[in-house]
């Protein structure tokens, strides 16, 4: 039987690359969800014939209604956040690939898990903001949480031998270092959004591209790794690997290290999340070691890139501290993309919110997560 996939965030960078994989593997699409880009969503509907589409933005949803009238056998259209949750929890959804950006993806991740679906997770913010709720729900409902993020897919691939995985000692989380690697605070002060949007190795959505330039992305990924692989934060070490060829490594108790390598092409980890535990030919090119010649390693500069230091502090504090860091970052990135704050303000605001309170332990509810997110956004606006 063909595998069925429901893709949330289908119009984004991960979403469109996921559809390349779906096409190559010949999977069925049950549902597609997008926020604003309805013209692209319409093209995807024509090509993949989903049973349901969701548009979360109200104005865009009205527009989609009109567009669907122009095609034969249109799918059902569900609207808003409720529509997204309904799609993620539909019994026929199959494996739910969550490629929504930001905390907006958290509810859908939980809804899919609670409805018994395996989840292929690109939306790292689900684990950063509600890591305890997500991992407890996975245990309770006996589903699989399959990482799409390239570093976490690499770690997951290195841990497939369940016997040696029991002796996992340390995770070496690789980082490209982003476009501003080696820059001083004085140089960073003047960086604009155009500078920050130029990533050396990956072509991604705007928010994660900014997160890569501040090293917030690595901080979010460190938190994501703590939840996914159940290691304390001090056992996750960030290693700058400028070429993005080693996607991460694991060290066992005998000091043996396994790494996963490949060209920087998200279709490899996306496909592995969908085909796991099997492997199939992929649309990605082969790594040419002779053209590459060398791979390099450096330490991350946490003194300059405060977001990474703030995320470490947040996960060490625990409770809702990572959620606060994420909320402040989402709001600060939005303001930076609107040219309303400077590059270094992002780190200042994230660090400030983490230090603001104790943030409790893991006995929080979903409503607590949303309240904390709101508080962090308000913190940003009152500390500009
Ligand atoms: P994009 O910005 O390219 O795409 C985001 C997707 O989410 C779009 O389909 C967008 O819809 C939708 N969306 C935006 N806001 C909302 C909302 N409020 N409710 C529902 N849907 C919404 O992001 P990326 O594809 O780059 O990233 C997606 C996730 O994957 C992020 O969590 C990111 O950290 C993670 N990730 C991305 C990688 C990459 O290479 N891009 C690598 C590893 C992880 P629309 O476009 O229609 O407005
Ligand atoms: Mg990553």
XYZ file of C-alpha atoms and ligand atoms in Angstrom:
433
model
C 0.000 0.000 0.000
C 1.189 3.517 -0.793
C 2.287 5.640 2.151
C 0.013 8.604 2.952
C 1.497 11.933 3.987
C -0.077 15.123 5.328
C 2.178 18.132 4.868
C 1.790 21.205 7.067
C 3.640 24.270 5.768
C 3.672 22.942 2.192
C 4.492 26.332 0.613
C 7.736 26.863 2.566
C 11.328 25.854 1.915
C 10.965 22.486 3.697
C 7.408 22.084 2.379
C 8.339 22.377 -1.302
C 11.398 20.117 -0.897
C 9.170 17.581 0.888
C 6.899 17.520 -2.141
C 9.942 16.649 -4.334
C 10.503 13.640 -2.079
C 6.802 12.704 -2.053
C 6.752 12.845 -5.852
C 9.875 10.732 -6.216
C 8.612 8.105 -3.737
C 5.105 8.084 -5.255
C 3.383 8.753 -1.931
C -0.254 9.902 -1.578
C -0.950 13.332 -0.116
C -3.998 13.437 2.181
C -3.717 17.057 3.255
C -1.721 20.220 2.551
C -1.634 23.304 4.762
C -0.293 26.803 4.104
C -0.635 30.228 5.663
C -0.640 32.896 2.908
C 0.855 31.671 -0.385
C -2.366 30.426 -1.969
C -1.262 30.599 -5.635
C 1.553 28.145 -4.917
C -0.825 26.038 -2.813
C -3.226 25.878 -5.773
C -0.420 24.556 -8.016
C 0.336 21.926 -5.377
C -3.358 20.964 -5.207
C -3.452 20.461 -8.984
C -0.331 18.298 -8.902
C -0.896 16.204 -5.754
C -4.736 16.051 -5.502
C -5.054 16.198 -1.696
C -8.412 15.437 -0.064
C -8.133 18.481 2.236
C -6.331 21.819 2.121
C -5.990 24.226 5.016
C -5.237 27.935 4.813
C -4.586 29.450 8.225
C -4.544 33.167 7.343
C -8.148 34.464 7.153
C -7.758 36.754 4.119
C -5.732 34.153 2.214
C -8.344 31.508 3.041
C -11.079 33.628 1.377
C -8.869 33.962 -1.675
C -8.245 30.205 -1.763
C -11.997 29.584 -1.687
C -12.306 31.571 -4.919
C -9.315 29.852 -6.542
C -10.675 26.375 -5.773
C -13.940 27.205 -7.566
C -11.961 27.325 -10.786
C -10.773 23.694 -10.691
C -12.546 20.360 -11.086
C -12.805 17.994 -8.066
C -11.486 20.538 -5.562
C -10.392 19.303 -2.130
C -12.223 20.328 1.029
C -10.998 23.701 2.323
C -10.607 24.156 6.076
C -9.642 27.498 7.523
C -7.642 28.962 10.354
C -5.799 27.444 13.259
C -8.754 25.131 13.988
C -8.577 23.810 10.430
C -4.876 23.048 10.883
C -5.546 21.108 14.104
C -8.421 19.219 12.480
C -6.208 18.215 9.563
C -3.313 17.134 11.816
C -5.658 14.921 13.835
C -7.705 13.467 10.950
C -7.746 9.644 11.073
C -6.724 9.434 7.380
C -3.820 11.921 7.656
C -1.083 9.248 7.578
C 2.350 10.452 8.620
C 2.198 14.171 9.455
C 5.183 16.188 8.237
C 5.181 19.436 10.192
C 7.091 22.130 8.274
C 5.271 25.127 9.745
C 7.607 27.842 11.055
C 7.517 28.990 14.686
C 5.378 28.181 17.720
C 2.385 28.179 15.342
C 3.380 24.546 14.679
C 3.165 23.326 18.282
C -0.594 22.706 18.450
C -0.541 20.665 15.237
C 2.396 18.535 16.423
C 0.497 17.685 19.613
C -2.787 17.121 17.757
C -1.117 14.678 15.335
C 0.618 12.734 18.125
C -2.510 12.590 20.269
C -4.418 11.189 17.273
C -1.880 8.380 16.913
C 0.043 9.670 13.888
C 3.779 9.398 13.421
C 5.225 12.886 13.037
C 8.138 13.897 10.811
C 9.215 17.057 12.583
C 10.886 20.009 10.880
C 9.169 22.475 13.226
C 11.887 22.528 15.904
C 9.965 25.242 17.777
C 7.455 22.522 18.849
C 10.170 20.858 20.931
C 11.756 24.111 22.066
C 8.514 25.592 23.403
C 6.675 22.471 24.550
C 9.367 19.781 24.684
C 7.982 18.119 27.780
C 4.401 18.019 26.443
C 5.533 16.674 23.052
C 7.847 13.954 24.363
C 5.322 12.828 27.009
C 2.594 12.643 24.342
C 4.898 10.539 22.122
C 5.425 8.065 24.989
C 1.734 7.979 25.886
C 0.487 7.415 22.342
C 3.303 5.106 21.212
C 4.012 7.004 17.986
C 7.319 7.843 16.309
C 8.792 11.337 16.277
C 11.126 11.410 13.278
C 13.548 14.331 13.027
C 13.739 16.286 9.762
C 16.267 18.871 10.961
C 19.509 17.743 9.278
C 21.599 17.628 12.487
C 18.979 15.619 14.375
C 18.453 13.301 11.434
C 22.233 12.749 11.444
C 22.221 11.918 15.167
C 19.158 9.691 14.721
C 20.890 7.870 11.855
C 24.012 7.351 13.992
C 21.880 5.866 16.786
C 20.062 3.228 14.751
C 22.102 0.476 16.410
C 19.974 0.327 19.574
C 22.620 -1.686 21.449
C 25.441 0.866 21.185
C 22.959 3.750 21.486
C 22.619 2.748 25.149
C 26.224 3.918 25.663
C 25.760 7.343 24.026
C 28.040 9.721 25.900
C 27.903 12.958 23.960
C 26.378 14.607 20.899
C 28.573 16.741 18.645
C 26.062 19.096 17.067
C 27.589 20.661 13.975
C 26.975 24.261 12.915
C 27.898 26.037 9.696
C 28.661 29.190 11.697
C 26.353 31.152 9.384
C 27.206 34.158 7.204
C 28.824 36.114 10.078
C 31.303 33.520 11.307
C 34.453 35.212 12.643
C 32.886 38.669 12.873
C 33.316 40.902 15.924
C 30.508 42.638 17.853
C 31.528 45.957 16.266
C 31.157 44.472 12.781
C 27.868 42.771 13.658
C 26.359 46.012 14.894
C 26.073 47.256 11.314
C 24.730 44.071 9.714
C 21.468 44.474 7.812
C 18.795 41.969 6.983
C 20.180 41.668 3.440
C 23.572 40.603 4.895
C 21.920 38.185 7.313
C 19.741 36.590 4.648
C 22.795 35.326 2.708
C 23.519 31.859 4.101
C 26.718 30.237 2.780
C 25.443 26.630 2.431
C 21.650 26.316 2.795
C 18.692 27.920 1.034
C 15.986 28.261 3.718
C 12.993 30.327 4.878
C 13.669 33.874 6.142
C 13.200 33.184 9.872
C 15.588 30.233 10.079
C 18.111 32.086 7.880
C 18.198 34.937 10.401
C 18.355 32.354 13.210
C 21.414 30.844 11.507
C 23.125 34.215 11.327
C 22.608 34.881 15.069
C 23.378 31.229 16.038
C 19.884 31.154 17.613
C 19.215 28.265 15.254
C 22.018 26.288 16.907
C 20.659 27.191 20.324
C 17.180 26.012 19.312
C 18.748 22.839 17.915
C 20.652 22.184 21.125
C 17.341 22.324 23.008
C 15.731 20.147 20.322
C 18.546 17.570 20.754
C 18.144 17.496 24.546
C 14.459 16.576 24.143
C 14.867 14.165 21.237
C 17.837 12.210 22.566
C 17.296 12.601 26.317
C 20.770 13.892 27.192
C 21.553 16.753 29.597
C 22.487 20.038 27.840
C 26.158 19.814 28.883
C 26.408 16.586 26.846
C 25.562 18.409 23.619
C 28.605 20.181 22.225
C 28.416 22.598 19.316
C 31.172 22.168 16.709
C 31.463 24.628 13.827
C 31.899 22.704 10.571
C 31.942 25.452 7.961
C 31.228 23.339 4.896
C 28.035 21.711 6.314
C 29.178 18.270 5.168
C 29.218 16.522 8.556
C 25.617 16.941 9.702
C 26.399 15.889 13.315
C 28.221 13.193 15.290
C 27.716 10.994 18.341
C 30.340 9.798 20.788
C 29.938 6.538 22.701
C 31.434 5.591 26.089
C 34.475 3.952 24.456
C 35.189 7.334 22.741
C 34.273 5.920 19.353
C 32.554 8.587 17.216
C 30.016 8.082 14.419
C 29.168 10.851 11.971
C 26.662 11.252 9.144
C 27.905 13.062 6.033
C 26.408 14.217 2.776
C 25.868 17.253 0.581
C 23.837 20.016 2.273
C 20.488 19.026 0.734
C 17.427 18.894 3.007
C 15.775 16.326 0.770
C 18.038 13.654 2.324
C 16.838 14.110 5.942
C 13.257 14.796 4.797
C 13.248 11.528 2.874
C 14.808 9.537 5.719
C 12.074 10.767 8.090
C 9.443 9.569 5.605
C 11.038 6.238 4.623
C 12.548 5.258 8.007
C 13.687 2.623 8.782
C 14.219 1.966 5.056
C 16.397 3.873 2.601
C 15.583 4.532 -1.054
C 17.313 6.407 -3.906
C 17.042 10.147 -3.356
C 16.895 13.188 -5.666
C 20.001 14.637 -3.914
C 23.424 14.656 -5.611
C 26.372 12.574 -4.390
C 29.112 14.096 -2.192
C 32.331 14.555 -4.185
C 35.200 14.259 -1.666
C 37.821 15.112 -4.287
C 36.157 18.405 -5.169
C 35.606 19.111 -1.463
C 39.241 18.359 -0.463
C 38.883 19.397 3.191
C 36.516 19.854 6.079
C 37.323 22.181 8.970
C 36.347 22.468 12.647
C 36.059 25.517 14.907
C 34.621 26.505 18.263
C 31.430 28.601 18.280
C 31.911 32.165 19.573
C 29.233 32.374 22.268
C 30.676 35.583 23.671
C 29.753 37.390 20.452
C 26.704 35.344 19.426
C 24.634 35.705 22.593
C 21.625 33.765 21.324
C 23.506 30.478 21.605
C 24.619 31.281 25.164
C 21.046 32.334 26.046
C 19.569 29.072 24.726
C 22.071 27.050 26.772
C 21.090 29.050 29.832
C 17.410 28.509 29.041
C 17.563 24.723 28.711
C 19.744 24.483 31.812
C 17.146 26.515 33.743
C 14.418 24.290 32.302
C 10.648 24.727 32.604
C 9.357 27.420 30.269
C 12.702 29.242 29.871
C 13.281 27.822 26.345
C 9.735 28.859 25.386
C 10.469 32.407 26.561
C 13.734 32.464 24.585
C 11.893 31.271 21.489
C 9.045 33.783 21.852
C 11.445 36.692 22.292
C 13.444 35.503 19.296
C 10.398 35.119 17.014
C 9.279 38.637 17.861
C 12.785 40.121 17.603
C 13.406 38.459 14.219
C 10.114 39.857 12.941
C 11.212 43.355 14.029
C 14.692 42.896 12.540
C 13.132 41.847 9.208
C 11.056 45.055 9.352
C 14.282 47.092 9.925
C 12.967 48.157 13.346
C 15.830 46.794 15.466
C 19.532 46.122 14.933
C 21.203 42.744 14.551
C 22.698 42.648 18.066
C 19.345 43.577 19.633
C 18.099 40.069 18.859
C 20.637 38.461 21.214
C 20.165 41.163 23.827
C 16.395 40.604 23.940
C 16.619 36.795 23.993
C 19.197 36.860 26.768
C 17.178 39.456 28.707
C 14.001 37.391 28.722
C 15.837 34.218 29.793
C 17.360 36.036 32.753
C 14.103 37.711 33.715
C 12.469 34.871 35.705
C 12.948 31.367 37.116
C 10.425 29.748 34.659
C 9.464 26.804 36.895
C 9.799 23.108 36.133
C 8.178 20.783 33.613
C 4.720 20.779 35.197
C 3.329 23.212 32.609
C 0.233 23.011 30.403
C -0.217 24.012 26.765
C -1.953 27.189 27.930
C 1.092 27.999 30.109
C 3.275 27.670 26.997
C 1.115 30.121 25.041
C 0.993 32.542 27.997
C 4.771 32.441 28.352
C 5.195 32.993 24.602
C 2.917 36.043 24.828
C 4.823 37.390 27.844
C 8.140 37.036 25.970
C 6.760 38.941 22.965
C 5.539 41.720 25.242
C 8.964 41.772 26.935
C 10.545 42.460 23.535
C 8.242 45.393 22.822
C 8.845 46.920 26.233
C 12.662 46.629 25.954
C 13.349 48.085 22.491
P 9.351 28.921 5.482
O 9.160 30.267 6.020
O 9.997 28.739 4.165
O 7.928 28.159 5.444
C 7.073 28.163 6.541
C 5.765 27.466 6.220
O 4.866 27.633 7.327
C 5.043 28.066 5.016
O 4.323 27.051 4.365
C 4.082 29.075 5.657
O 2.944 29.362 4.861
C 3.682 28.330 6.918
N 3.287 29.214 8.012
C 3.832 30.420 8.357
N 3.184 30.942 9.418
C 2.201 30.057 9.753
C 1.174 30.052 10.739
N 1.024 31.058 11.613
N 0.334 28.976 10.787
C 0.478 27.959 9.911
N 1.403 27.916 8.936
C 2.267 28.956 8.873
O 10.135 28.088 6.616
P 11.120 26.848 6.429
O 10.539 25.852 5.483
O 12.484 27.333 6.223
O 11.090 26.244 7.906
C 9.992 25.487 8.401
C 10.398 24.814 9.707
O 11.434 23.884 9.425
C 10.979 25.792 10.745
O 10.621 25.359 12.016
C 12.485 25.651 10.562
O 13.199 25.918 11.728
C 12.593 24.169 10.194
N 13.781 23.820 9.408
C 13.992 24.391 8.187
C 15.113 24.064 7.442
C 15.305 24.630 6.067
O 16.273 24.216 5.393
N 14.492 25.526 5.585
C 16.117 23.132 7.954
C 15.777 22.541 9.213
C 14.644 22.884 9.918
P 2.954 30.525 3.676
O 4.292 30.402 3.017
O 1.825 30.067 2.797
O 2.701 31.833 4.312
Mg 19.391 22.228 11.302
